[in-house]
mmCIF file of C-alpha atoms in Angstrom:
data_model
loop_
_atom_site.group_PDB
_atom_site.id
_atom_site.type_symbol
_atom_site.label_atom_id
_atom_site.label_comp_id
_atom_site.label_asym_id
_atom_site.label_seq_id
_atom_site.Cartn_x
_atom_site.Cartn_y
_atom_site.Cartn_z
ATOM 1 C CA MET A 1 -38.227 49.571 -18.189
ATOM 2 C CA GLY A 2 -34.719 50.918 -18.064
ATOM 3 C CA ASN A 3 -34.453 50.074 -14.399
ATOM 4 C CA CYS A 4 -35.628 46.558 -14.968
ATOM 5 C CA GLN A 5 -33.004 45.988 -17.656
ATOM 6 C CA LYS A 6 -30.373 47.439 -15.449
ATOM 7 C CA SER A 7 -31.222 45.142 -12.592
ATOM 8 C CA ARG A 8 -31.236 42.154 -14.946
ATOM 9 C CA ALA A 9 -27.823 43.163 -16.214
ATOM 10 C CA LEU A 10 -26.703 43.453 -12.616
ATOM 11 C CA SER A 11 -28.055 40.061 -11.675
ATOM 12 C CA ASN A 12 -26.389 38.560 -14.745
ATOM 13 C CA ARG A 13 -23.164 40.106 -13.657
ATOM 14 C CA HIS A 14 -23.735 38.740 -10.200
ATOM 15 C CA LEU A 15 -24.269 35.303 -11.694
ATOM 16 C CA LEU A 16 -21.062 35.604 -13.672
ATOM 17 C CA ILE A 17 -19.162 36.603 -10.581
ATOM 18 C CA SER A 18 -20.536 33.746 -8.551
ATOM 19 C CA ARG A 19 -19.694 31.338 -11.402
ATOM 20 C CA TYR A 20 -16.224 32.789 -11.468
ATOM 21 C CA HIS A 21 -15.963 32.211 -7.742
ATOM 22 C CA SER A 22 -17.041 28.605 -7.963
ATOM 23 C CA PHE A 23 -14.572 28.159 -10.831
ATOM 24 C CA CYS A 24 -11.837 29.532 -8.605
ATOM 25 C CA GLU A 25 -12.892 27.285 -5.767
ATOM 26 C CA LEU A 26 -12.753 24.297 -8.064
ATOM 27 C CA ASN A 27 -9.220 25.143 -9.040
ATOM 28 C CA MET A 28 -8.275 25.982 -5.502
ATOM 29 C CA SER A 29 -9.724 22.750 -4.144
ATOM 30 C CA ARG A 30 -6.666 20.853 -5.367
ATOM 31 C CA LYS A 31 -4.392 22.622 -2.911
ATOM 32 C CA ASN A 32 -0.722 21.779 -2.935
ATOM 33 C CA LYS A 33 0.576 18.489 -4.191
ATOM 34 C CA LEU A 34 0.419 15.678 -1.679
ATOM 35 C CA ARG A 35 3.598 14.739 0.089
ATOM 36 C CA ILE A 36 4.345 11.429 1.710
ATOM 37 C CA ASN A 37 3.732 12.784 5.204
ATOM 38 C CA ASP A 38 0.189 13.770 4.181
ATOM 39 C CA PHE A 39 -0.655 10.052 4.285
ATOM 40 C CA ASN A 40 -2.400 8.841 7.405
ATOM 41 C CA ASP A 41 -0.582 6.616 9.890
ATOM 42 C CA ASP A 42 -2.191 3.414 8.588
ATOM 43 C CA THR A 43 -0.926 3.958 5.046
ATOM 44 C CA LEU A 44 2.599 4.744 6.230
ATOM 45 C CA ILE A 45 2.525 1.642 8.432
ATOM 46 C CA ILE A 46 1.636 -0.491 5.377
ATOM 47 C CA ILE A 47 4.629 0.997 3.559
ATOM 48 C CA PHE A 48 7.028 0.450 6.463
ATOM 49 C CA SER A 49 5.868 -3.098 7.107
ATOM 50 C CA MET A 50 7.033 -3.987 3.595
ATOM 51 C CA LEU A 51 10.621 -2.929 4.261
ATOM 52 C CA THR A 52 13.223 -5.380 5.492
ATOM 53 C CA LEU A 53 14.358 -5.068 9.084
ATOM 54 C CA LYS A 54 17.566 -3.374 8.043
ATOM 55 C CA GLU A 55 15.692 -0.862 5.898
ATOM 56 C CA LYS A 56 13.265 -0.194 8.752
ATOM 57 C CA LEU A 57 16.149 0.628 11.057
ATOM 58 C CA CYS A 58 17.515 2.946 8.393
ATOM 59 C CA VAL A 59 14.340 4.962 7.683
ATOM 60 C CA LEU A 60 13.765 5.301 11.409
ATOM 61 C CA ARG A 61 16.211 8.164 11.206
ATOM 62 C CA VAL A 62 14.331 10.147 8.543
ATOM 63 C CA CYS A 63 12.029 12.178 10.819
ATOM 64 C CA LYS A 64 10.235 11.951 14.176
ATOM 65 C CA ARG A 65 6.959 10.715 12.730
ATOM 66 C CA TRP A 66 8.680 7.932 10.813
ATOM 67 C CA GLN A 67 10.638 6.972 13.923
ATOM 68 C CA ARG A 68 7.415 6.650 15.917
ATOM 69 C CA LEU A 69 5.649 4.630 13.211
ATOM 70 C CA VAL A 70 8.580 2.311 12.473
ATOM 71 C CA LYS A 71 8.668 1.525 16.179
ATOM 72 C CA VAL A 72 4.957 0.618 15.998
ATOM 73 C CA VAL A 73 5.711 -1.725 13.089
ATOM 74 C CA LEU A 74 8.633 -3.290 14.961
ATOM 75 C CA GLN A 75 6.299 -4.159 17.856
ATOM 76 C CA LYS A 76 4.800 -6.766 15.541
ATOM 77 C CA CYS A 77 8.172 -8.312 14.778
ATOM 78 C CA VAL A 78 8.280 -11.785 16.381
ATOM 79 C CA SER A 79 11.098 -13.500 14.534
ATOM 80 C CA ILE A 80 14.359 -12.480 12.915
ATOM 81 C CA LYS A 81 16.540 -14.396 10.503
ATOM 82 C CA MET A 82 20.137 -13.311 10.803
ATOM 83 C CA GLY A 83 23.201 -14.419 8.930
ATOM 84 C CA GLU A 84 23.760 -15.452 5.363
ATOM 85 C CA HIS A 85 23.988 -18.447 3.115
ATOM 86 C CA SER A 86 27.486 -19.867 3.117
ATOM 87 C CA VAL A 87 29.202 -21.457 0.152
ATOM 88 C CA LYS A 88 30.240 -24.241 2.525
ATOM 89 C CA CYS A 89 26.658 -24.965 3.355
ATOM 90 C CA HIS A 90 25.028 -27.740 1.394
ATOM 91 C CA CYS A 91 21.529 -26.788 2.358
ATOM 92 C CA HIS A 92 19.257 -24.895 0.050
ATOM 93 C CA CYS A 93 18.525 -22.079 2.420
ATOM 94 C CA TYR A 94 19.344 -19.509 -0.242
ATOM 95 C CA ASN A 95 16.204 -20.682 -2.025
ATOM 96 C CA TYR A 96 13.740 -19.820 0.670
ATOM 97 C CA VAL A 97 15.270 -17.697 3.375
ATOM 98 C CA ASN A 98 14.919 -13.937 3.223
ATOM 99 C CA TRP A 99 17.517 -12.595 5.596
ATOM 100 C CA ASP A 100 16.199 -9.842 7.806
ATOM 101 C CA PHE A 101 19.595 -8.550 8.590
ATOM 102 C CA PRO A 102 22.186 -9.449 5.956
ATOM 103 C CA PRO A 103 25.722 -8.640 7.111
ATOM 104 C CA HIS A 104 27.323 -5.445 5.974
ATOM 105 C CA LYS A 105 30.685 -5.784 4.273
ATOM 106 C CA SER A 106 32.344 -3.768 7.029
ATOM 107 C CA PHE A 107 31.454 -6.500 9.576
ATOM 108 C CA SER A 108 34.431 -8.591 10.579
ATOM 109 C CA ARG A 109 34.729 -12.323 9.840
ATOM 110 C CA ASP A 110 36.529 -15.210 11.474
ATOM 111 C CA ASP A 111 39.221 -17.390 9.836
ATOM 112 C CA CYS A 112 36.632 -19.602 8.155
ATOM 113 C CA GLY A 113 34.833 -16.583 6.744
ATOM 114 C CA TYR A 114 31.825 -16.659 9.058
ATOM 115 C CA VAL A 115 30.453 -13.225 9.789
ATOM 116 C CA ILE A 116 30.699 -11.698 13.272
ATOM 117 C CA TYR A 117 27.850 -9.347 14.078
ATOM 118 C CA PRO A 118 28.753 -6.220 16.062
ATOM 119 C CA ASN A 119 28.306 -6.427 19.818
ATOM 120 C CA PRO A 120 25.509 -3.933 20.409
ATOM 121 C CA LEU A 121 23.333 -5.282 17.600
ATOM 122 C CA LEU A 122 21.397 -7.862 19.564
ATOM 123 C CA ASN A 123 20.782 -5.514 22.438
ATOM 124 C CA TYR A 124 19.553 -2.869 20.095
ATOM 125 C CA LEU A 125 17.187 -5.258 18.307
ATOM 126 C CA MET A 126 15.791 -6.569 21.590
ATOM 127 C CA LYS A 127 15.089 -3.034 22.689
ATOM 128 C CA LEU A 128 13.262 -2.126 19.480
ATOM 129 C CA CYS A 129 11.403 -5.425 19.071
ATOM 130 C CA PRO A 130 10.027 -6.217 22.535
ATOM 131 C CA ASN A 131 7.846 -9.046 21.201
ATOM 132 C CA LEU A 132 10.684 -10.918 19.598
ATOM 133 C CA LYS A 133 10.286 -14.649 20.233
ATOM 134 C CA CYS A 134 12.681 -16.324 17.842
ATOM 135 C CA ILE A 135 16.049 -15.462 16.369
ATOM 136 C CA ASN A 136 17.284 -17.647 13.566
ATOM 137 C CA LEU A 137 21.047 -17.521 13.183
ATOM 138 C CA SER A 138 22.890 -18.943 10.241
ATOM 139 C CA HIS A 139 26.631 -19.053 9.601
ATOM 140 C CA CYS A 140 27.379 -16.163 11.865
ATOM 141 C CA TYR A 141 28.595 -15.271 15.344
ATOM 142 C CA LEU A 142 27.168 -13.195 18.088
ATOM 143 C CA ASP A 143 29.593 -12.238 20.768
ATOM 144 C CA ASN A 144 29.262 -14.176 24.045
ATOM 145 C CA ASN A 145 29.107 -10.973 26.026
ATOM 146 C CA ALA A 146 26.315 -9.711 23.850
ATOM 147 C CA LEU A 147 24.338 -12.888 24.440
ATOM 148 C CA LYS A 148 24.930 -12.764 28.192
ATOM 149 C CA SER A 149 23.906 -9.153 28.540
ATOM 150 C CA THR A 150 20.774 -9.700 26.458
ATOM 151 C CA PHE A 151 19.373 -12.872 27.990
ATOM 152 C CA MET B 1 -32.157 -25.292 -9.731
ATOM 153 C CA ASN B 2 -30.640 -21.915 -10.340
ATOM 154 C CA GLY B 3 -31.753 -20.658 -6.990
ATOM 155 C CA GLU B 4 -29.122 -22.810 -5.335
ATOM 156 C CA TYR B 5 -26.369 -21.080 -7.202
ATOM 157 C CA SER B 6 -27.388 -17.467 -7.003
ATOM 158 C CA LEU B 7 -26.568 -15.040 -4.259
ATOM 159 C CA ASP B 8 -29.304 -12.908 -2.771
ATOM 160 C CA THR B 9 -27.956 -9.792 -4.364
ATOM 161 C CA THR B 10 -28.013 -11.197 -7.867
ATOM 162 C CA GLU B 11 -31.560 -12.472 -8.085
ATOM 163 C CA GLY B 12 -32.851 -12.023 -11.572
ATOM 164 C CA MET B 13 -29.321 -12.102 -12.937
ATOM 165 C CA ALA B 14 -28.648 -15.757 -12.270
ATOM 166 C CA ALA B 15 -31.208 -16.839 -14.840
ATOM 167 C CA SER B 16 -28.722 -15.966 -17.561
ATOM 168 C CA GLY B 17 -26.320 -18.692 -16.351
ATOM 169 C CA ASP B 18 -26.573 -22.205 -17.775
ATOM 170 C CA PRO B 19 -28.325 -24.770 -15.594
ATOM 171 C CA PRO B 20 -25.888 -27.323 -14.134
ATOM 172 C CA THR B 21 -25.612 -30.482 -16.219
ATOM 173 C CA ASN B 22 -25.615 -32.972 -13.355
ATOM 174 C CA ASN B 23 -27.256 -33.034 -9.992
ATOM 175 C CA ALA B 24 -24.147 -33.293 -7.876
ATOM 176 C CA VAL B 25 -23.606 -29.863 -6.373
ATOM 177 C CA ASP B 26 -19.947 -29.858 -5.509
ATOM 178 C CA ASP B 27 -17.654 -27.021 -4.601
ATOM 179 C CA TYR B 28 -16.272 -26.804 -8.077
ATOM 180 C CA ASP B 29 -19.657 -26.142 -9.629
ATOM 181 C CA ALA B 30 -20.507 -23.562 -6.990
ATOM 182 C CA GLU B 31 -17.214 -21.823 -7.574
ATOM 183 C CA GLU B 32 -17.746 -21.782 -11.299
ATOM 184 C CA ALA B 33 -21.234 -20.407 -10.892
ATOM 185 C CA LEU B 34 -19.919 -17.663 -8.670
ATOM 186 C CA GLU B 35 -17.266 -16.813 -11.206
ATOM 187 C CA ARG B 36 -19.860 -16.620 -13.966
ATOM 188 C CA GLN B 37 -21.928 -14.314 -11.801
ATOM 189 C CA ARG B 38 -18.985 -12.038 -11.179
ATOM 190 C CA GLU B 39 -18.367 -11.950 -14.897
ATOM 191 C CA GLU B 40 -21.990 -11.124 -15.653
ATOM 192 C CA GLU B 41 -22.041 -8.452 -12.967
ATOM 193 C CA ASN B 42 -18.939 -6.850 -14.381
ATOM 194 C CA LYS B 43 -20.770 -6.249 -17.652
ATOM 195 C CA ILE B 44 -22.982 -3.824 -15.734
ATOM 196 C CA LYS B 45 -21.264 -0.454 -15.817
ATOM 197 C CA ILE B 46 -21.595 2.018 -12.987
ATOM 198 C CA LYS B 47 -20.407 5.608 -12.856
ATOM 199 C CA LEU B 48 -17.971 7.059 -10.331
ATOM 200 C CA LYS B 49 -17.507 10.789 -9.882
ATOM 201 C CA SER B 50 -14.187 12.278 -8.837
ATOM 202 C CA PHE B 51 -13.781 15.154 -6.391
ATOM 203 C CA GLU B 52 -13.079 17.408 -9.377
ATOM 204 C CA GLY B 53 -16.330 16.336 -11.037
ATOM 205 C CA GLY B 54 -15.049 13.962 -13.717
ATOM 206 C CA VAL B 55 -17.267 10.902 -14.277
ATOM 207 C CA TYR B 56 -15.708 7.517 -15.047
ATOM 208 C CA GLU B 57 -17.382 4.253 -15.988
ATOM 209 C CA CYS B 58 -16.381 1.019 -14.350
ATOM 210 C CA GLY B 59 -17.597 -2.594 -14.250
ATOM 211 C CA LEU B 60 -19.673 -3.445 -11.166
ATOM 212 C CA THR B 61 -17.459 -6.295 -9.918
ATOM 213 C CA ALA B 62 -14.394 -4.122 -10.492
ATOM 214 C CA ALA B 63 -15.928 -1.168 -8.637
ATOM 215 C CA LYS B 64 -16.737 -3.445 -5.695
ATOM 216 C CA MET B 65 -13.024 -3.981 -5.150
ATOM 217 C CA SER B 66 -13.388 -0.687 -3.333
ATOM 218 C CA VAL B 67 -14.893 -1.674 0.011
ATOM 219 C CA MET B 68 -16.265 1.831 0.306
ATOM 220 C CA VAL B 69 -18.105 1.648 -3.038
ATOM 221 C CA ALA B 70 -19.308 -1.893 -2.233
ATOM 222 C CA ASN B 71 -20.758 -0.648 1.065
ATOM 223 C CA MET B 72 -22.436 2.294 -0.632
ATOM 224 C CA LEU B 73 -23.999 -0.047 -3.199
ATOM 225 C CA ASP B 74 -25.167 -2.395 -0.451
ATOM 226 C CA ALA B 75 -26.787 0.525 1.320
ATOM 227 C CA LEU B 76 -28.907 1.189 -1.771
ATOM 228 C CA GLN B 77 -30.517 -2.227 -1.250
ATOM 229 C CA GLU B 78 -31.150 -2.480 -4.973
ATOM 230 C CA THR B 79 -32.160 -6.006 -5.950
ATOM 231 C CA ASP B 80 -32.232 -5.316 -9.679
ATOM 232 C CA LEU B 81 -28.573 -4.619 -10.381
ATOM 233 C CA THR B 82 -29.185 -3.359 -13.899
ATOM 234 C CA LYS B 83 -30.906 -0.363 -12.330
ATOM 235 C CA ILE B 84 -27.657 0.632 -10.666
ATOM 236 C CA ALA B 85 -26.218 1.416 -14.082
ATOM 237 C CA THR B 86 -28.786 4.142 -14.671
ATOM 238 C CA ARG B 87 -28.263 5.800 -11.294
ATOM 239 C CA GLU B 88 -26.497 9.071 -10.680
ATOM 240 C CA PRO B 89 -22.694 8.738 -10.543
ATOM 241 C CA ILE B 90 -21.354 7.798 -7.104
ATOM 242 C CA PRO B 91 -19.530 10.851 -5.696
ATOM 243 C CA LEU B 92 -16.138 10.279 -4.066
ATOM 244 C CA GLN B 93 -15.748 13.061 -1.538
ATOM 245 C CA ASN B 94 -12.050 13.267 -0.880
ATOM 246 C CA ASP B 95 -9.704 15.730 -2.498
ATOM 247 C CA ALA B 96 -7.158 13.013 -3.265
ATOM 248 C CA VAL B 97 -9.664 11.546 -5.736
ATOM 249 C CA THR B 98 -8.661 13.809 -8.630
ATOM 250 C CA ASN B 99 -9.688 13.103 -12.220
ATOM 251 C CA LYS B 100 -6.273 11.642 -12.981
ATOM 252 C CA ALA B 101 -6.238 9.492 -9.848
ATOM 253 C CA LEU B 102 -9.740 8.123 -10.458
ATOM 254 C CA GLU B 103 -8.909 7.375 -14.094
ATOM 255 C CA LYS B 104 -5.892 5.344 -12.962
ATOM 256 C CA ILE B 105 -7.859 3.608 -10.208
ATOM 257 C CA VAL B 106 -10.575 2.571 -12.669
ATOM 258 C CA GLU B 107 -7.834 1.263 -14.974
ATOM 259 C CA TRP B 108 -6.389 -0.791 -12.088
ATOM 260 C CA VAL B 109 -9.646 -2.344 -10.873
ATOM 261 C CA ASP B 110 -10.677 -3.102 -14.465
ATOM 262 C CA HIS B 111 -7.467 -5.085 -14.848
ATOM 263 C CA HIS B 112 -7.652 -6.802 -11.446
ATOM 264 C CA TRP B 113 -11.375 -7.451 -10.942
ATOM 265 C CA ASP B 114 -11.030 -11.213 -11.514
ATOM 266 C CA ASP B 115 -8.065 -11.617 -9.116
ATOM 267 C CA PRO B 116 -8.603 -14.333 -6.508
ATOM 268 C CA PRO B 117 -9.621 -12.611 -3.263
ATOM 269 C CA ILE B 118 -7.051 -12.358 -0.462
ATOM 270 C CA ASP B 119 -7.752 -15.191 1.975
ATOM 271 C CA PRO B 120 -7.920 -13.613 5.442
ATOM 272 C CA ASP B 121 -7.034 -16.967 7.060
ATOM 273 C CA PHE B 122 -3.868 -17.147 5.041
ATOM 274 C CA ASP B 123 -2.999 -13.493 5.105
ATOM 275 C CA ASP B 124 0.724 -13.829 5.643
ATOM 276 C CA GLU B 125 1.954 -10.269 5.460
ATOM 277 C CA LYS B 126 5.552 -11.336 5.245
ATOM 278 C CA GLU B 127 4.904 -13.605 2.263
ATOM 279 C CA ARG B 128 3.071 -10.946 0.336
ATOM 280 C CA ARG B 129 5.670 -8.378 1.253
ATOM 281 C CA ASN B 130 8.353 -10.413 -0.456
ATOM 282 C CA GLU B 131 6.303 -11.028 -3.558
ATOM 283 C CA GLU B 132 7.455 -9.013 -6.536
ATOM 284 C CA LEU B 133 4.992 -6.747 -8.279
ATOM 285 C CA SER B 134 3.691 -8.145 -11.546
ATOM 286 C CA HIS B 135 5.003 -6.639 -14.762
ATOM 287 C CA TRP B 136 1.652 -4.979 -15.421
ATOM 288 C CA ASP B 137 1.493 -3.449 -11.927
ATOM 289 C CA LYS B 138 5.056 -2.195 -12.223
ATOM 290 C CA GLN B 139 4.293 -0.348 -15.434
ATOM 291 C CA PHE B 140 1.011 0.866 -14.043
ATOM 292 C CA ILE B 141 2.479 2.409 -10.896
ATOM 293 C CA ASP B 142 5.694 3.782 -12.404
ATOM 294 C CA ILE B 143 4.523 7.397 -12.403
ATOM 295 C CA ALA B 144 7.107 10.135 -12.741
ATOM 296 C CA ASP B 145 5.101 12.782 -10.881
ATOM 297 C CA GLN B 146 5.221 12.111 -7.145
ATOM 298 C CA GLY B 147 2.100 14.169 -6.420
ATOM 299 C CA GLU B 148 0.081 12.047 -8.840
ATOM 300 C CA LEU B 149 1.421 8.825 -7.361
ATOM 301 C CA PHE B 150 0.548 9.949 -3.822
ATOM 302 C CA ASP B 151 -2.927 11.027 -4.971
ATOM 303 C CA ILE B 152 -3.559 7.519 -6.289
ATOM 304 C CA ILE B 153 -2.382 5.878 -3.062
ATOM 305 C CA ALA B 154 -4.334 8.282 -0.844
ATOM 306 C CA ALA B 155 -7.433 7.896 -3.042
ATOM 307 C CA ALA B 156 -7.111 4.094 -3.020
ATOM 308 C CA ASN B 157 -6.790 4.253 0.755
ATOM 309 C CA PHE B 158 -9.882 6.452 0.990
ATOM 310 C CA MET B 159 -11.829 4.092 -1.294
ATOM 311 C CA ASP B 160 -10.474 1.142 0.687
ATOM 312 C CA ILE B 161 -8.873 -0.812 -2.167
ATOM 313 C CA LYS B 162 -6.305 -2.810 -0.221
ATOM 314 C CA GLY B 163 -4.594 -4.362 -3.230
ATOM 315 C CA LEU B 164 -3.892 -1.046 -4.891
ATOM 316 C CA VAL B 165 -2.609 0.575 -1.678
ATOM 317 C CA GLU B 166 -0.152 -2.302 -1.390
ATOM 318 C CA VAL B 167 1.003 -1.906 -4.977
ATOM 319 C CA GLY B 168 1.701 1.762 -4.272
ATOM 320 C CA ALA B 169 3.384 0.981 -0.961
ATOM 321 C CA LYS B 170 5.608 -1.623 -2.577
ATOM 322 C CA HIS B 171 6.563 0.838 -5.284
ATOM 323 C CA ILE B 172 7.603 3.405 -2.672
ATOM 324 C CA CYS B 173 9.550 0.680 -0.801
ATOM 325 C CA ASN B 174 11.433 -0.187 -3.971
ATOM 326 C CA LYS B 175 12.398 3.464 -4.259
ATOM 327 C CA ILE B 176 13.523 3.649 -0.625
ATOM 328 C CA LYS B 177 15.643 0.474 -0.839
ATOM 329 C CA GLY B 178 19.375 1.037 -0.809
ATOM 330 C CA LYS B 179 19.112 4.750 -0.090
ATOM 331 C CA SER B 180 20.611 6.533 2.898
ATOM 332 C CA CYS B 181 18.191 8.441 5.097
ATOM 333 C CA THR B 182 19.440 11.751 3.668
ATOM 334 C CA GLU B 183 18.686 10.497 0.175
ATOM 335 C CA VAL B 184 15.229 9.299 1.274
ATOM 336 C CA ARG B 185 14.512 12.742 2.731
ATOM 337 C CA GLU B 186 15.597 14.439 -0.477
ATOM 338 C CA MET B 187 13.637 12.090 -2.713
ATOM 339 C CA LEU B 188 10.387 12.382 -0.756
ATOM 340 C CA LYS B 189 10.854 16.020 0.311
ATOM 341 C CA ILE B 190 10.686 15.270 4.024
ATOM 342 C CA HIS B 191 11.694 17.849 6.577
ATOM 343 C CA ASN B 192 14.246 16.572 9.071
ATOM 344 C CA ASP B 193 12.777 17.556 12.439
ATOM 345 C CA PHE B 194 15.463 16.007 14.618
ATOM 346 C CA THR B 195 17.757 18.358 16.460
ATOM 347 C CA PRO B 196 21.465 17.773 15.750
ATOM 348 C CA GLU B 197 21.781 16.380 19.303
ATOM 349 C CA GLU B 198 18.964 13.876 18.806
ATOM 350 C CA GLU B 199 20.396 12.830 15.476
ATOM 351 C CA ALA B 200 23.835 12.316 16.974
ATOM 352 C CA ALA B 201 22.287 10.175 19.732
ATOM 353 C CA ILE B 202 20.524 7.851 17.247
ATOM 354 C CA HIS B 203 23.612 7.695 15.121
ATOM 355 C CA LYS B 204 25.773 6.725 18.047
ATOM 356 C CA GLU B 205 23.339 4.005 19.072
ATOM 357 C CA ASN B 206 23.461 2.155 15.799
ATOM 358 C CA GLU B 207 25.905 3.706 13.383
ATOM 359 C CA TRP B 208 26.884 0.291 12.032
ATOM 360 C CA ILE B 209 23.457 0.051 10.405
ATOM 361 C CA TYR B 210 23.886 3.113 8.281
ATOM 362 C CA ALA B 211 27.185 2.201 6.685
ATOM 363 C CA LYS B 212 26.404 2.409 2.982
ATOM 364 C CA ASP B 213 26.883 -0.699 0.872
#
């Protein structure tokens, strides 16, 4: 009789312990908080494809994985709109054009105020976007040398 | 008459719709009938179970926004949809699907279930990329805790809810915009694994890009 009770008490204790274990497991299952690099490649590619070209080129420097994935996204890039809307322009391009590469304020300008893109820019873009088919330029200059060396 | 309007999967449900008033079966009528069906179907509630064990109720049409859940339901080959409501909750076996994440996901699909579907023939990524998030989506996704936000995105990705993944992605993009790469690393707690030499090489190649506005 006594033995039987003892073993029941033991098995109850065993049950409690195993419940405790599963409780621990449940709490442990939610390991550390997710970080952005826990996402799979596809999810990160969706994020990067929503950035503008200039932002893509910027986040390319964050870490090696981002660099690799941004380059994958840039493979899909077939057209670029460069330049800006000018006050002298009577078109309505500011209504519908999203510039991929708006000029930075440190870029130099000619006498009329048109922006001059830095020399290595085109080369750099051609290298990163091998499938580029169309470049749309508006109210801006690209250096002759840059054009010659690229095409 | 009704047979013409009902889909195979909703046999027995279609009877609740009104019969068409004239005989001309044009696209408009068919569309309306489909919409009514979706509405009726959404009144059926199914249960989803998170990885942590929490059970959440969700309209059937809303739940089917998850391609994964839709496929699982298809696999049941249940012709009487009302029976689905009484089934065991559908388990979501991925540790990103926490109680909190699933609660938010159910909230999102319940709000978006009657969105027009994305037309794959007119799936212009660039157009959608430039579209602003709606006011509701903005408030929905503005979550202070990064871990929670990432759980929702990872869970939505696991459940294959494209629209929600994009909302999350756009939110992250908005946070990245205008930040230097050092600031991005700090914000998202990313380890910089470039050697100083590699970093200097990239910087030299295109330093004019990183000039801060």
